[in-house]
């Protein structure tokens, strides 16, 4: 079963593990519909120090992802299955996403800012301060359908010199929103110790935010988004996650939440929109972030420690990247 396989060394270069994929665990019968009986876990790449921030570019058939300590953004190309450098130096980039025009939005630790890469390749700073104080180290980013860019600022990137520059925070940890019209940066949620991964429900009525800074309890929070999209109701626990700490998350089009789970299970843990745990996809390394991609949006890409893993599912990702 998955636990036995998980503890053995799998030959990723020449994998003959029998289907069905042993890393996939159906916990609730409702998860079965998303599991393909003849699709297996693949390791697409290894050779980084700590990967995060996967973003799928369907038009170019490639996946961008950050290798934070190595100060670079890498690109895995579907056609050739080759990984090359997209940006070096990346200012210890972490989270990546595409805005509603398809432009790359990036959180940078070193420069403590959020940037947009324009169509000509130039880089525009879209957030680097709040009320005249420097942001700590933006971590992850999600795009609302109205064009607003939401990001978390948990401060991990200034804790040490490995993923940025060690520095004292000037601001509390927070969830921010960049207004699509004015470009103004505003705090939308505080109170989480280290707000980390974030994603909207497919109908944009809820924002999920993980808090990886508190284990009392380990939890994923949910905030109702106002009708005009510019504010959040008070956050509530969506689910406690036991021994697991959550970083990146994504929703599928059915509203299920696919959440990275570190330290306890090392998995992608899937909850339905009523917080019921329905399935797990185990990883042989510690997962950080995930995204759906591929031509039909049904291919899961997972950044995990030194590597990129992928598995086809019968779910479809809800967001562009
Ligand atoms: Mg993160």
PDB file of C-alpha atoms and ligand atoms in Angstrom:
ATOM      1  CA  UNK A   1       0.000   0.000   0.000  1.00  0.00           C
ATOM      2  CA  UNK A   2       0.995   3.665  -0.095  1.00  0.00           C
ATOM      3  CA  UNK A   3       2.762   3.605   3.253  1.00  0.00           C
ATOM      4  CA  UNK A   4       5.035   0.746   2.214  1.00  0.00           C
ATOM      5  CA  UNK A   5       5.785   2.252  -1.182  1.00  0.00           C
ATOM      6  CA  UNK A   6       6.362   5.623   0.420  1.00  0.00           C
ATOM      7  CA  UNK A   7       9.147   4.265   2.567  1.00  0.00           C
ATOM      8  CA  UNK A   8      10.971   2.612  -0.310  1.00  0.00           C
ATOM      9  CA  UNK A   9      13.141   4.202  -2.946  1.00  0.00           C
ATOM     10  CA  UNK A  10      11.181   4.391  -6.172  1.00  0.00           C
ATOM     11  CA  UNK A  11      12.998   4.314  -9.496  1.00  0.00           C
ATOM     12  CA  UNK A  12      11.634   7.481 -11.043  1.00  0.00           C
ATOM     13  CA  UNK A  13      13.740   7.209 -14.181  1.00  0.00           C
ATOM     14  CA  UNK A  14      12.282   3.822 -15.043  1.00  0.00           C
ATOM     15  CA  UNK A  15       9.193   3.460 -12.934  1.00  0.00           C
ATOM     16  CA  UNK A  16       7.321   0.180 -13.154  1.00  0.00           C
ATOM     17  CA  UNK A  17       5.180   0.582 -10.041  1.00  0.00           C
ATOM     18  CA  UNK A  18       1.913  -1.200 -10.863  1.00  0.00           C
ATOM     19  CA  UNK A  19      -1.290   0.824 -11.263  1.00  0.00           C
ATOM     20  CA  UNK A  20      -3.366   1.956  -9.510  1.00  0.00           C
ATOM     21  CA  UNK A  21      -0.990   4.566  -8.148  1.00  0.00           C
ATOM     22  CA  UNK A  22      -0.130   3.514  -4.584  1.00  0.00           C
ATOM     23  CA  UNK A  23       0.488   7.119  -3.461  1.00  0.00           C
ATOM     24  CA  UNK A  24      -3.198   7.964  -3.980  1.00  0.00           C
ATOM     25  CA  UNK A  25      -5.462   7.234  -1.045  1.00  0.00           C
ATOM     26  CA  UNK A  26      -9.244   7.407  -1.316  1.00  0.00           C
ATOM     27  CA  UNK A  27     -10.506   8.381   2.139  1.00  0.00           C
ATOM     28  CA  UNK A  28     -14.092   9.193   1.155  1.00  0.00           C
ATOM     29  CA  UNK A  29     -15.893   7.424  -1.705  1.00  0.00           C
ATOM     30  CA  UNK A  30     -16.557  10.827  -3.285  1.00  0.00           C
ATOM     31  CA  UNK A  31     -12.854  11.134  -4.109  1.00  0.00           C
ATOM     32  CA  UNK A  32     -12.945   8.106  -6.436  1.00  0.00           C
ATOM     33  CA  UNK A  33     -14.341  10.133  -9.317  1.00  0.00           C
ATOM     34  CA  UNK A  34     -11.121  12.194  -9.404  1.00  0.00           C
ATOM     35  CA  UNK A  35      -8.751   9.222  -9.450  1.00  0.00           C
ATOM     36  CA  UNK A  36      -7.577   7.738 -12.743  1.00  0.00           C
ATOM     37  CA  UNK A  37      -6.860   4.033 -12.479  1.00  0.00           C
ATOM     38  CA  UNK A  38      -4.015   4.098 -14.970  1.00  0.00           C
ATOM     39  CA  UNK A  39      -2.236   7.346 -14.100  1.00  0.00           C
ATOM     40  CA  UNK A  40       0.800   7.360 -11.856  1.00  0.00           C
ATOM     41  CA  UNK A  41       2.938   9.778  -9.946  1.00  0.00           C
ATOM     42  CA  UNK A  42       5.847  11.088 -12.015  1.00  0.00           C
ATOM     43  CA  UNK A  43       8.934  12.916 -10.897  1.00  0.00           C
ATOM     44  CA  UNK A  44       9.493  15.431 -13.676  1.00  0.00           C
ATOM     45  CA  UNK A  45      12.645  16.970 -12.288  1.00  0.00           C
ATOM     46  CA  UNK A  46      14.984  17.007  -9.351  1.00  0.00           C
ATOM     47  CA  UNK A  47      18.018  19.162  -8.628  1.00  0.00           C
ATOM     48  CA  UNK A  48      16.790  22.228  -6.786  1.00  0.00           C
ATOM     49  CA  UNK A  49      17.209  23.110  -3.121  1.00  0.00           C
ATOM     50  CA  UNK A  50      13.649  24.178  -2.264  1.00  0.00           C
ATOM     51  CA  UNK A  51      10.947  24.512  -4.914  1.00  0.00           C
ATOM     52  CA  UNK A  52       7.776  26.571  -4.639  1.00  0.00           C
ATOM     53  CA  UNK A  53       5.460  28.756  -6.689  1.00  0.00           C
ATOM     54  CA  UNK A  54       4.343  26.579  -9.627  1.00  0.00           C
ATOM     55  CA  UNK A  55       2.421  28.449 -12.339  1.00  0.00           C
ATOM     56  CA  UNK A  56       1.161  26.852 -15.550  1.00  0.00           C
ATOM     57  CA  UNK A  57       1.433  28.678 -18.890  1.00  0.00           C
ATOM     58  CA  UNK A  58      -0.910  26.785 -21.209  1.00  0.00           C
ATOM     59  CA  UNK A  59      -0.098  28.963 -24.216  1.00  0.00           C
ATOM     60  CA  UNK A  60       3.576  28.056 -23.971  1.00  0.00           C
ATOM     61  CA  UNK A  61       3.001  24.571 -22.547  1.00  0.00           C
ATOM     62  CA  UNK A  62       5.384  25.161 -19.675  1.00  0.00           C
ATOM     63  CA  UNK A  63       5.450  25.289 -15.913  1.00  0.00           C
ATOM     64  CA  UNK A  64       7.348  28.002 -14.094  1.00  0.00           C
ATOM     65  CA  UNK A  65       8.493  27.359 -10.546  1.00  0.00           C
ATOM     66  CA  UNK A  66      10.801  28.981  -8.038  1.00  0.00           C
ATOM     67  CA  UNK A  67      13.980  27.486  -6.601  1.00  0.00           C
ATOM     68  CA  UNK A  68      14.175  29.930  -3.725  1.00  0.00           C
ATOM     69  CA  UNK A  69      17.623  29.294  -2.167  1.00  0.00           C
ATOM     70  CA  UNK A  70      19.243  29.071  -5.612  1.00  0.00           C
ATOM     71  CA  UNK A  71      17.789  32.474  -6.489  1.00  0.00           C
ATOM     72  CA  UNK A  72      16.167  31.402  -9.738  1.00  0.00           C
ATOM     73  CA  UNK A  73      12.878  30.707 -11.463  1.00  0.00           C
ATOM     74  CA  UNK A  74      12.955  27.552 -13.580  1.00  0.00           C
ATOM     75  CA  UNK A  75      10.812  26.453 -16.503  1.00  0.00           C
ATOM     76  CA  UNK A  76       9.762  22.865 -17.235  1.00  0.00           C
ATOM     77  CA  UNK A  77       8.650  22.566 -20.865  1.00  0.00           C
ATOM     78  CA  UNK A  78       5.993  19.965 -21.644  1.00  0.00           C
ATOM     79  CA  UNK A  79       7.165  19.307 -25.195  1.00  0.00           C
ATOM     80  CA  UNK A  80      10.777  18.489 -24.345  1.00  0.00           C
ATOM     81  CA  UNK A  81      10.443  17.677 -20.628  1.00  0.00           C
ATOM     82  CA  UNK A  82      13.552  19.791 -20.142  1.00  0.00           C
ATOM     83  CA  UNK A  83      14.076  22.269 -17.292  1.00  0.00           C
ATOM     84  CA  UNK A  84      15.855  25.527 -18.083  1.00  0.00           C
ATOM     85  CA  UNK A  85      16.366  28.849 -16.327  1.00  0.00           C
ATOM     86  CA  UNK A  86      13.623  31.402 -16.796  1.00  0.00           C
ATOM     87  CA  UNK A  87      15.024  34.089 -14.471  1.00  0.00           C
ATOM     88  CA  UNK A  88      18.338  34.299 -12.613  1.00  0.00           C
ATOM     89  CA  UNK A  89      18.686  36.116 -10.297  1.00  0.00           C
ATOM     90  CA  UNK A  90      15.059  35.948  -9.205  1.00  0.00           C
ATOM     91  CA  UNK A  91      15.491  37.915  -5.964  1.00  0.00           C
ATOM     92  CA  UNK A  92      14.668  34.676  -4.138  1.00  0.00           C
ATOM     93  CA  UNK A  93      11.243  34.564  -5.766  1.00  0.00           C
ATOM     94  CA  UNK A  94       8.624  32.394  -4.090  1.00  0.00           C
ATOM     95  CA  UNK A  95       4.946  32.407  -5.201  1.00  0.00           C
ATOM     96  CA  UNK A  96       3.986  32.853  -8.848  1.00  0.00           C
ATOM     97  CA  UNK A  97       0.629  33.243 -10.578  1.00  0.00           C
ATOM     98  CA  UNK A  98      -0.781  34.670 -13.809  1.00  0.00           C
ATOM     99  CA  UNK A  99      -3.051  37.683 -13.733  1.00  0.00           C
ATOM    100  CA  UNK A 100      -6.238  37.781 -15.793  1.00  0.00           C
ATOM    101  CA  UNK A 101      -4.284  38.941 -18.847  1.00  0.00           C
ATOM    102  CA  UNK A 102      -1.820  36.085 -18.425  1.00  0.00           C
ATOM    103  CA  UNK A 103       1.058  38.158 -17.084  1.00  0.00           C
ATOM    104  CA  UNK A 104       3.355  36.621 -14.491  1.00  0.00           C
ATOM    105  CA  UNK A 105       2.924  37.913 -10.941  1.00  0.00           C
ATOM    106  CA  UNK A 106       5.782  37.044  -8.590  1.00  0.00           C
ATOM    107  CA  UNK A 107       6.466  37.349  -4.863  1.00  0.00           C
ATOM    108  CA  UNK A 108      10.121  38.171  -4.164  1.00  0.00           C
ATOM    109  CA  UNK A 109      11.733  37.585  -0.775  1.00  0.00           C
ATOM    110  CA  UNK A 110      15.044  39.411  -1.260  1.00  0.00           C
ATOM    111  CA  UNK A 111      13.531  42.642  -2.543  1.00  0.00           C
ATOM    112  CA  UNK A 112      10.422  42.222  -0.350  1.00  0.00           C
ATOM    113  CA  UNK A 113       8.027  43.010  -3.153  1.00  0.00           C
ATOM    114  CA  UNK A 114       5.423  41.748  -5.604  1.00  0.00           C
ATOM    115  CA  UNK A 115       6.165  42.232  -9.284  1.00  0.00           C
ATOM    116  CA  UNK A 116       4.428  41.889 -12.638  1.00  0.00           C
ATOM    117  CA  UNK A 117       6.349  40.764 -15.705  1.00  0.00           C
ATOM    118  CA  UNK A 118       5.059  42.728 -18.701  1.00  0.00           C
ATOM    119  CA  UNK A 119       4.619  41.301 -22.188  1.00  0.00           C
ATOM    120  CA  UNK A 120       7.925  42.846 -23.267  1.00  0.00           C
ATOM    121  CA  UNK A 121       9.740  41.195 -20.334  1.00  0.00           C
ATOM    122  CA  UNK A 122      10.172  44.333 -18.259  1.00  0.00           C
ATOM    123  CA  UNK A 123       9.323  44.113 -14.571  1.00  0.00           C
ATOM    124  CA  UNK A 124       6.905  46.403 -12.788  1.00  0.00           C
ATOM    125  CA  UNK A 125       6.803  46.631  -8.983  1.00  0.00           C
ATOM    126  CA  UNK A 126       3.190  46.439  -7.890  1.00  0.00           C
ATOM    127  CA  UNK A 127       3.713  46.301  -4.099  1.00  0.00           C
ATOM    128  CA  UNK A 128       6.742  46.831  -1.887  1.00  0.00           C
ATOM    129  CA  UNK A 129       5.433  48.798   1.090  1.00  0.00           C
ATOM    130  CA  UNK A 130       2.427  49.575   3.207  1.00  0.00           C
ATOM    131  CA  UNK A 131       2.030  52.930   4.982  1.00  0.00           C
ATOM    132  CA  UNK A 132       5.699  53.765   4.369  1.00  0.00           C
ATOM    133  CA  UNK A 133       6.977  50.509   5.878  1.00  0.00           C
ATOM    134  CA  UNK A 134       8.612  47.785   3.853  1.00  0.00           C
ATOM    135  CA  UNK A 135       6.692  44.575   3.336  1.00  0.00           C
ATOM    136  CA  UNK A 136       8.271  41.631   5.174  1.00  0.00           C
ATOM    137  CA  UNK A 137       8.649  39.105   2.347  1.00  0.00           C
ATOM    138  CA  UNK A 138       5.613  38.412   0.137  1.00  0.00           C
ATOM    139  CA  UNK A 139       5.095  34.650  -0.094  1.00  0.00           C
ATOM    140  CA  UNK A 140       2.155  33.581  -2.225  1.00  0.00           C
ATOM    141  CA  UNK A 141      -0.352  35.213  -4.539  1.00  0.00           C
ATOM    142  CA  UNK A 142      -3.878  34.621  -5.879  1.00  0.00           C
ATOM    143  CA  UNK A 143      -5.837  36.537  -8.503  1.00  0.00           C
ATOM    144  CA  UNK A 144      -9.492  37.518  -8.103  1.00  0.00           C
ATOM    145  CA  UNK A 145     -11.753  37.541 -11.168  1.00  0.00           C
ATOM    146  CA  UNK A 146     -12.001  41.342 -10.802  1.00  0.00           C
ATOM    147  CA  UNK A 147      -8.258  41.615 -11.410  1.00  0.00           C
ATOM    148  CA  UNK A 148      -7.291  42.285  -7.809  1.00  0.00           C
ATOM    149  CA  UNK A 149      -4.074  40.647  -6.697  1.00  0.00           C
ATOM    150  CA  UNK A 150      -4.122  39.130  -3.231  1.00  0.00           C
ATOM    151  CA  UNK A 151      -0.934  38.095  -1.484  1.00  0.00           C
ATOM    152  CA  UNK A 152       0.307  36.859   1.869  1.00  0.00           C
ATOM    153  CA  UNK A 153       3.213  38.363   3.804  1.00  0.00           C
ATOM    154  CA  UNK A 154       4.196  35.893   6.542  1.00  0.00           C
ATOM    155  CA  UNK A 155       7.782  37.073   6.848  1.00  0.00           C
ATOM    156  CA  UNK A 156       9.570  33.772   6.224  1.00  0.00           C
ATOM    157  CA  UNK A 157      11.834  35.363   3.627  1.00  0.00           C
ATOM    158  CA  UNK A 158      13.546  37.624   6.171  1.00  0.00           C
ATOM    159  CA  UNK A 159      14.023  34.984   8.878  1.00  0.00           C
ATOM    160  CA  UNK A 160      17.439  33.925   7.573  1.00  0.00           C
ATOM    161  CA  UNK A 161      19.967  34.462   4.800  1.00  0.00           C
ATOM    162  CA  UNK A 162      19.029  31.284   2.928  1.00  0.00           C
ATOM    163  CA  UNK A 163      15.822  32.426   1.233  1.00  0.00           C
ATOM    164  CA  UNK A 164      16.442  36.179   1.338  1.00  0.00           C
ATOM    165  CA  UNK A 165      18.186  38.660   3.622  1.00  0.00           C
ATOM    166  CA  UNK A 166      17.782  38.331   7.385  1.00  0.00           C
ATOM    167  CA  UNK A 167      16.001  41.398   8.670  1.00  0.00           C
ATOM    168  CA  UNK A 168      13.594  42.628  11.326  1.00  0.00           C
ATOM    169  CA  UNK A 169       9.964  42.866  10.198  1.00  0.00           C
ATOM    170  CA  UNK A 170       8.517  46.357   9.953  1.00  0.00           C
ATOM    171  CA  UNK A 171       4.915  45.209   9.615  1.00  0.00           C
ATOM    172  CA  UNK A 172       2.649  42.588  11.182  1.00  0.00           C
ATOM    173  CA  UNK A 173       2.034  39.491   9.103  1.00  0.00           C
ATOM    174  CA  UNK A 174      -1.035  39.984   6.918  1.00  0.00           C
ATOM    175  CA  UNK A 175      -3.060  39.215   3.816  1.00  0.00           C
ATOM    176  CA  UNK A 176      -3.015  42.116   1.341  1.00  0.00           C
ATOM    177  CA  UNK A 177      -5.050  43.138  -1.696  1.00  0.00           C
ATOM    178  CA  UNK A 178      -3.825  45.261  -4.588  1.00  0.00           C
ATOM    179  CA  UNK A 179      -6.731  47.189  -6.071  1.00  0.00           C
ATOM    180  CA  UNK A 180      -7.095  46.527  -9.812  1.00  0.00           C
ATOM    181  CA  UNK A 181      -8.050  50.134 -10.593  1.00  0.00           C
ATOM    182  CA  UNK A 182      -5.961  52.291  -8.285  1.00  0.00           C
ATOM    183  CA  UNK A 183      -3.098  49.895  -7.540  1.00  0.00           C
ATOM    184  CA  UNK A 184      -3.497  50.727  -3.859  1.00  0.00           C
ATOM    185  CA  UNK A 185      -2.198  48.121  -1.412  1.00  0.00           C
ATOM    186  CA  UNK A 186      -4.476  47.405   1.554  1.00  0.00           C
ATOM    187  CA  UNK A 187      -4.468  44.978   4.495  1.00  0.00           C
ATOM    188  CA  UNK A 188      -7.446  42.635   4.325  1.00  0.00           C
ATOM    189  CA  UNK A 189      -6.719  40.131   7.092  1.00  0.00           C
ATOM    190  CA  UNK A 190      -4.503  39.986  10.140  1.00  0.00           C
ATOM    191  CA  UNK A 191      -4.440  37.686  13.128  1.00  0.00           C
ATOM    192  CA  UNK A 192      -2.895  34.604  11.553  1.00  0.00           C
ATOM    193  CA  UNK A 193       0.631  33.928  12.809  1.00  0.00           C
ATOM    194  CA  UNK A 194       2.074  33.212   9.358  1.00  0.00           C
ATOM    195  CA  UNK A 195      -0.529  33.485   6.581  1.00  0.00           C
ATOM    196  CA  UNK A 196       1.005  31.446   3.790  1.00  0.00           C
ATOM    197  CA  UNK A 197      -0.850  29.741   0.933  1.00  0.00           C
ATOM    198  CA  UNK A 198      -4.042  31.266  -0.405  1.00  0.00           C
ATOM    199  CA  UNK A 199      -6.634  30.548  -3.057  1.00  0.00           C
ATOM    200  CA  UNK A 200     -10.168  31.523  -3.973  1.00  0.00           C
ATOM    201  CA  UNK A 201     -13.099  29.147  -4.228  1.00  0.00           C
ATOM    202  CA  UNK A 202     -14.169  28.750  -7.881  1.00  0.00           C
ATOM    203  CA  UNK A 203     -17.061  31.218  -7.439  1.00  0.00           C
ATOM    204  CA  UNK A 204     -14.801  33.726  -5.597  1.00  0.00           C
ATOM    205  CA  UNK A 205     -17.124  33.835  -2.585  1.00  0.00           C
ATOM    206  CA  UNK A 206     -14.461  32.411  -0.256  1.00  0.00           C
ATOM    207  CA  UNK A 207     -10.758  32.918   0.244  1.00  0.00           C
ATOM    208  CA  UNK A 208      -8.799  30.074   1.831  1.00  0.00           C
ATOM    209  CA  UNK A 209      -5.624  30.968   3.740  1.00  0.00           C
ATOM    210  CA  UNK A 210      -3.295  28.548   5.493  1.00  0.00           C
ATOM    211  CA  UNK A 211      -1.496  29.505   8.696  1.00  0.00           C
ATOM    212  CA  UNK A 212       1.825  27.681   8.805  1.00  0.00           C
ATOM    213  CA  UNK A 213       2.993  29.568  11.899  1.00  0.00           C
ATOM    214  CA  UNK A 214       0.697  28.077  14.502  1.00  0.00           C
ATOM    215  CA  UNK A 215       0.226  24.452  15.488  1.00  0.00           C
ATOM    216  CA  UNK A 216      -2.359  25.329  18.067  1.00  0.00           C
ATOM    217  CA  UNK A 217      -4.091  24.046  16.033  1.00  0.00           C
ATOM    218  CA  UNK A 218      -2.599  23.481  12.590  1.00  0.00           C
ATOM    219  CA  UNK A 219      -5.395  24.825  10.406  1.00  0.00           C
ATOM    220  CA  UNK A 220      -6.644  26.206   7.129  1.00  0.00           C
ATOM    221  CA  UNK A 221      -8.858  29.285   7.457  1.00  0.00           C
ATOM    222  CA  UNK A 222     -11.695  30.505   5.248  1.00  0.00           C
ATOM    223  CA  UNK A 223     -12.848  34.093   4.776  1.00  0.00           C
ATOM    224  CA  UNK A 224     -16.071  35.090   3.079  1.00  0.00           C
ATOM    225  CA  UNK A 225     -15.354  37.625   0.337  1.00  0.00           C
ATOM    226  CA  UNK A 226     -17.684  40.636   0.102  1.00  0.00           C
ATOM    227  CA  UNK A 227     -19.896  40.961  -2.992  1.00  0.00           C
ATOM    228  CA  UNK A 228     -17.801  43.808  -4.355  1.00  0.00           C
ATOM    229  CA  UNK A 229     -14.686  41.707  -3.821  1.00  0.00           C
ATOM    230  CA  UNK A 230     -12.740  44.219  -1.774  1.00  0.00           C
ATOM    231  CA  UNK A 231     -13.098  42.969   1.775  1.00  0.00           C
ATOM    232  CA  UNK A 232     -13.243  39.851   3.905  1.00  0.00           C
ATOM    233  CA  UNK A 233     -15.494  38.784   6.742  1.00  0.00           C
ATOM    234  CA  UNK A 234     -13.829  37.499   9.876  1.00  0.00           C
ATOM    235  CA  UNK A 235     -11.866  34.322   9.265  1.00  0.00           C
ATOM    236  CA  UNK A 236     -13.012  30.958  10.535  1.00  0.00           C
ATOM    237  CA  UNK A 237     -11.264  27.619  10.731  1.00  0.00           C
ATOM    238  CA  UNK A 238     -12.127  25.692   7.550  1.00  0.00           C
ATOM    239  CA  UNK A 239     -10.414  22.592   8.846  1.00  0.00           C
ATOM    240  CA  UNK A 240      -7.846  21.592  11.380  1.00  0.00           C
ATOM    241  CA  UNK A 241      -5.074  19.584   9.778  1.00  0.00           C
ATOM    242  CA  UNK A 242      -3.802  17.434  12.625  1.00  0.00           C
ATOM    243  CA  UNK A 243      -0.035  17.008  12.574  1.00  0.00           C
ATOM    244  CA  UNK A 244       0.172  18.592   9.118  1.00  0.00           C
ATOM    245  CA  UNK A 245       1.109  22.159   8.381  1.00  0.00           C
ATOM    246  CA  UNK A 246      -0.283  23.674   5.172  1.00  0.00           C
ATOM    247  CA  UNK A 247       1.513  25.848   2.650  1.00  0.00           C
ATOM    248  CA  UNK A 248       0.135  26.151  -0.925  1.00  0.00           C
ATOM    249  CA  UNK A 249      -3.446  25.291  -1.930  1.00  0.00           C
ATOM    250  CA  UNK A 250      -5.602  25.160  -5.075  1.00  0.00           C
ATOM    251  CA  UNK A 251      -9.300  24.591  -5.756  1.00  0.00           C
ATOM    252  CA  UNK A 252     -10.743  22.439  -8.504  1.00  0.00           C
ATOM    253  CA  UNK A 253     -13.871  23.409 -10.439  1.00  0.00           C
ATOM    254  CA  UNK A 254     -16.057  21.330  -8.082  1.00  0.00           C
ATOM    255  CA  UNK A 255     -14.885  23.437  -5.145  1.00  0.00           C
ATOM    256  CA  UNK A 256     -12.629  20.827  -3.551  1.00  0.00           C
ATOM    257  CA  UNK A 257      -9.553  22.238  -1.825  1.00  0.00           C
ATOM    258  CA  UNK A 258      -6.216  20.576  -2.628  1.00  0.00           C
ATOM    259  CA  UNK A 259      -3.801  21.506   0.145  1.00  0.00           C
ATOM    260  CA  UNK A 260      -0.148  20.737   0.703  1.00  0.00           C
ATOM    261  CA  UNK A 261       0.422  18.898   3.969  1.00  0.00           C
ATOM    262  CA  UNK A 262       3.864  19.009   5.542  1.00  0.00           C
ATOM    263  CA  UNK A 263       5.461  17.275   8.507  1.00  0.00           C
ATOM    264  CA  UNK A 264       2.567  14.944   9.321  1.00  0.00           C
ATOM    265  CA  UNK A 265       1.766  13.106   6.121  1.00  0.00           C
ATOM    266  CA  UNK A 266       3.796  14.799   3.357  1.00  0.00           C
ATOM    267  CA  UNK A 267       0.894  14.762   0.964  1.00  0.00           C
ATOM    268  CA  UNK A 268      -1.561  16.774  -1.031  1.00  0.00           C
ATOM    269  CA  UNK A 269      -4.668  16.508   1.117  1.00  0.00           C
ATOM    270  CA  UNK A 270      -8.050  17.038  -0.530  1.00  0.00           C
ATOM    271  CA  UNK A 271     -11.117  18.413   1.274  1.00  0.00           C
ATOM    272  CA  UNK A 272     -14.548  19.010  -0.208  1.00  0.00           C
ATOM    273  CA  UNK A 273     -16.152  22.424   0.288  1.00  0.00           C
ATOM    274  CA  UNK A 274     -17.839  21.145   3.450  1.00  0.00           C
ATOM    275  CA  UNK A 275     -14.389  20.506   4.991  1.00  0.00           C
ATOM    276  CA  UNK A 276     -14.672  16.727   4.634  1.00  0.00           C
ATOM    277  CA  UNK A 277     -11.313  15.045   4.099  1.00  0.00           C
ATOM    278  CA  UNK A 278     -11.828  12.958   0.955  1.00  0.00           C
ATOM    279  CA  UNK A 279      -8.381  11.952  -0.280  1.00  0.00           C
ATOM    280  CA  UNK A 280      -4.634  12.145  -0.083  1.00  0.00           C
ATOM    281  CA  UNK A 281      -1.833  12.000  -2.598  1.00  0.00           C
ATOM    282  CA  UNK A 282       1.409  11.127  -0.860  1.00  0.00           C
ATOM    283  CA  UNK A 283       4.787  12.540  -1.829  1.00  0.00           C
ATOM    284  CA  UNK A 284       8.254  11.116  -1.259  1.00  0.00           C
ATOM    285  CA  UNK A 285       9.519  14.613  -0.386  1.00  0.00           C
ATOM    286  CA  UNK A 286       8.021  17.476   1.609  1.00  0.00           C
ATOM    287  CA  UNK A 287       5.488  19.280  -0.635  1.00  0.00           C
ATOM    288  CA  UNK A 288       5.243  23.071  -0.626  1.00  0.00           C
ATOM    289  CA  UNK A 289       2.873  24.225  -3.372  1.00  0.00           C
ATOM    290  CA  UNK A 290       0.760  22.814  -6.184  1.00  0.00           C
ATOM    291  CA  UNK A 291      -1.124  23.879  -9.273  1.00  0.00           C
ATOM    292  CA  UNK A 292      -3.263  22.337 -11.980  1.00  0.00           C
ATOM    293  CA  UNK A 293      -2.123  22.560 -15.583  1.00  0.00           C
ATOM    294  CA  UNK A 294      -1.868  20.744 -18.853  1.00  0.00           C
ATOM    295  CA  UNK A 295      -4.136  21.338 -21.841  1.00  0.00           C
ATOM    296  CA  UNK A 296      -7.266  20.246 -19.957  1.00  0.00           C
ATOM    297  CA  UNK A 297      -6.289  21.580 -16.537  1.00  0.00           C
ATOM    298  CA  UNK A 298      -6.393  18.065 -15.100  1.00  0.00           C
ATOM    299  CA  UNK A 299      -2.702  17.565 -14.479  1.00  0.00           C
ATOM    300  CA  UNK A 300      -1.511  18.246 -10.949  1.00  0.00           C
ATOM    301  CA  UNK A 301       1.982  19.745 -10.571  1.00  0.00           C
ATOM    302  CA  UNK A 302       3.561  19.673  -7.138  1.00  0.00           C
ATOM    303  CA  UNK A 303       6.673  21.466  -5.952  1.00  0.00           C
ATOM    304  CA  UNK A 304       8.254  19.291  -3.272  1.00  0.00           C
ATOM    305  CA  UNK A 305      11.617  20.057  -1.707  1.00  0.00           C
ATOM    306  CA  UNK A 306      14.240  19.411  -4.443  1.00  0.00           C
ATOM    307  CA  UNK A 307      11.805  18.200  -7.082  1.00  0.00           C
ATOM    308  CA  UNK A 308       8.710  18.598  -9.237  1.00  0.00           C
ATOM    309  CA  UNK A 309       6.104  15.810  -9.217  1.00  0.00           C
ATOM    310  CA  UNK A 310       3.053  15.412 -11.410  1.00  0.00           C
ATOM    311  CA  UNK A 311       0.008  13.190 -11.702  1.00  0.00           C
ATOM    312  CA  UNK A 312      -3.012  13.291 -13.998  1.00  0.00           C
ATOM    313  CA  UNK A 313      -6.354  13.404 -12.205  1.00  0.00           C
ATOM    314  CA  UNK A 314      -9.977  13.599 -13.252  1.00  0.00           C
ATOM    315  CA  UNK A 315     -10.346  16.956 -11.496  1.00  0.00           C
ATOM    316  CA  UNK A 316      -9.936  20.299 -13.255  1.00  0.00           C
ATOM    317  CA  UNK A 317      -8.156  23.252 -11.738  1.00  0.00           C
ATOM    318  CA  UNK A 318     -10.317  26.296 -11.035  1.00  0.00           C
ATOM    319  CA  UNK A 319      -7.767  29.033 -11.680  1.00  0.00           C
ATOM    320  CA  UNK A 320      -5.601  30.080 -14.591  1.00  0.00           C
ATOM    321  CA  UNK A 321      -2.353  29.243 -12.801  1.00  0.00           C
TER     322      UNK A 321
HETATM  323 MG1  LIG B   1       4.004  29.605   0.639  1.00  0.00          MG
END
